[in-house]
XYZ file of C-alpha atoms in Angstrom:
154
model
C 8.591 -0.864 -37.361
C 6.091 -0.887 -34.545
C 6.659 0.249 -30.988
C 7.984 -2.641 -28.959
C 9.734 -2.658 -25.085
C 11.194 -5.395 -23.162
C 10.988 -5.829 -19.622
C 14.329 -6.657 -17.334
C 12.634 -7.541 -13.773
C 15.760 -7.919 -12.014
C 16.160 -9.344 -7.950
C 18.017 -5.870 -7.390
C 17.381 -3.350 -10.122
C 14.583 -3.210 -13.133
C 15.020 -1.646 -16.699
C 12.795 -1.537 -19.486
C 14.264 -0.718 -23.138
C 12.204 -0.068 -25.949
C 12.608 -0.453 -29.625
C 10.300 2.565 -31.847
C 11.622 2.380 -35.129
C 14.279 0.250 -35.316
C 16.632 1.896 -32.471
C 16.573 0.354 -29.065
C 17.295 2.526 -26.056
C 16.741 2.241 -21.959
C 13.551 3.931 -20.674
C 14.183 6.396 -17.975
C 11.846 4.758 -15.490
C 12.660 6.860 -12.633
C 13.670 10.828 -13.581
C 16.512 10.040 -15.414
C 17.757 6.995 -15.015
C 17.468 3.850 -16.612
C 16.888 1.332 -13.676
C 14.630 1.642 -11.029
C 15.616 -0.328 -7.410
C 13.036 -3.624 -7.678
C 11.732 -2.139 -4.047
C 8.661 -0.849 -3.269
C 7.186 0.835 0.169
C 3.958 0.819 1.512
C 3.147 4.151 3.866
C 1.484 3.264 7.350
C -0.441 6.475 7.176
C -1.996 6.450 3.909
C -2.846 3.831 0.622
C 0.138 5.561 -1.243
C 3.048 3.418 -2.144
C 6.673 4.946 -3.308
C 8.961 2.894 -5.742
C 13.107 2.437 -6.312
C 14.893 5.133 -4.996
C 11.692 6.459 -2.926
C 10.803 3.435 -1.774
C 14.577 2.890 -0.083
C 14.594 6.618 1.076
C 11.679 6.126 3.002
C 12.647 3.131 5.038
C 16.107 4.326 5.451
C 14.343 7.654 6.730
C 12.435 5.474 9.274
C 9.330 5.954 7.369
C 6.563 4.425 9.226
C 5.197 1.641 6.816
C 6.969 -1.525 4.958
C 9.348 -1.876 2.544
C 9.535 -4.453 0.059
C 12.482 -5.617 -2.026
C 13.951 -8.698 -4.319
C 10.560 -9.800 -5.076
C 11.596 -11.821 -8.097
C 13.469 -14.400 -5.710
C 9.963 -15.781 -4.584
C 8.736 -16.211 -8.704
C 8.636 -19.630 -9.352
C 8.004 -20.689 -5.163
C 5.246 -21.517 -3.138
C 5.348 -18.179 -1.678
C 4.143 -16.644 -4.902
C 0.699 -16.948 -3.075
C 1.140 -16.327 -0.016
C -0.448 -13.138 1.699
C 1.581 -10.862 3.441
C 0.449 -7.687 5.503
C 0.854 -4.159 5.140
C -0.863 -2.313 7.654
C -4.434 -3.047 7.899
C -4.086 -4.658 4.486
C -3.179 -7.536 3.067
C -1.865 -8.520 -0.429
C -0.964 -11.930 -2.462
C 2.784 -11.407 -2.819
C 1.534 -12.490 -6.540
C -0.436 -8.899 -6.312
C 2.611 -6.861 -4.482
C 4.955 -7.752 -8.116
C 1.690 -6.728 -10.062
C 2.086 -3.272 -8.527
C 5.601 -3.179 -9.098
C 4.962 -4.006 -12.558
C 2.277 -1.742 -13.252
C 4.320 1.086 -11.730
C 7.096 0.181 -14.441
C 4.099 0.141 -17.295
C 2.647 3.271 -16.161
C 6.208 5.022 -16.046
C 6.735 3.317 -19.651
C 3.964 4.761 -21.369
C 4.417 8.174 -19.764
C 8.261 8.198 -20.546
C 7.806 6.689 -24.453
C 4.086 8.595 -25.001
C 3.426 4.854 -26.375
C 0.746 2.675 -24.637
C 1.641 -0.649 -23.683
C -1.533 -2.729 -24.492
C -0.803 -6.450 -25.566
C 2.011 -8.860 -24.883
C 3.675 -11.528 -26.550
C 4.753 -14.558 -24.430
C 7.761 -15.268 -26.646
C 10.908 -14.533 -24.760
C 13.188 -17.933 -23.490
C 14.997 -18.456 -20.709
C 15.272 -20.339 -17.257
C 16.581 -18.041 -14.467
C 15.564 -18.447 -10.999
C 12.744 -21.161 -11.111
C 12.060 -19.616 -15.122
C 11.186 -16.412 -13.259
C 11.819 -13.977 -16.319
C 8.386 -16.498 -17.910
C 6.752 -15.844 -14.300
C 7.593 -11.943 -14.516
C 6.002 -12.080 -18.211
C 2.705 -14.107 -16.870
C 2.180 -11.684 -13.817
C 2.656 -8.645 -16.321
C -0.647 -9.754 -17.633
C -2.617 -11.809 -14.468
C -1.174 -9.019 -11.772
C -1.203 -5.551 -13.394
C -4.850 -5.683 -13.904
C -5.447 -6.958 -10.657
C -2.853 -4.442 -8.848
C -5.025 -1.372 -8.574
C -7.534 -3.481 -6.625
C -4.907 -4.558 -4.421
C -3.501 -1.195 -3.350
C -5.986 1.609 -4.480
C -3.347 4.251 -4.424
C -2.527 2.770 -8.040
C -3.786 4.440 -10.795
């Protein structure tokens, strides 16, 4: 059976589980664990941008810089295309998920050793304005477009 993953983009917390051969099983995305806080933060000093846990320490640290969290609630809403700032930049909120996502990709392939290089479109469901089919579009229209939006993606 071929390598396959699945992608939970949840308003609090994010997972992605994998199937390689048959056996499913939760990616550590972040060290060890399984789910990653949906937050990211952008640093005022520098391009660099932290995620989850990170993300929250920083701002809770008084981090200079701005943090970023439930971004599915605006999938499926005007907002999706609104800019918003982040200190002399600005980003399509569309753009700020597409780092998120590419973050999770990125910590995917490193944790499986699998690349993640095609996507199927076939998963159902209406959650949110049928955000879980908006998280699956901006895996593909965003994540290419996300390290042109914050350059400190690689």
């Amino acid at each position: 059976m071929a390598f396959a993953c699945g992608l939970e983009f949840g308003t609090s917390n994010s997972a992605v589980a994998t199937v390689d051969g048959g056996r499913p099983s939760l990616v550590p995305i972040e060290a060890a664990q399984p789910t990653i806080p949906t937050a990211l933060f952008f640093h005022a000093d520098d391009d660099t941008v932290a995620f989850g846990r990170e993300a929250i320490a920083d701002y809770v640290d008084g981090v200079a810089g701005r943090q970023m969290r439930s971004l599915k609630r605006i999938l499926g809403t005007d907002l999706l295309h609104e800019r918003t700032r982040r200190g002399t930049a600005s980003n399509a909120l569309a753009d700020v998920i597409g780092i998120f996502l590419r973050h999770l990709k990125l910590q995917t392939e490193t944790a499986t050793g699998n690349p993640i290089d095609n996507r199927q479109n076939s998963a159902q469901g209406s959650f949110c304005g049928n955000s879980f089919t908006w998280a699956v579009y901006l895996l593909g229209a965003s994540v290419g477009s996300a390290k042109t939006a914050c350059p400190a993606i690689s």
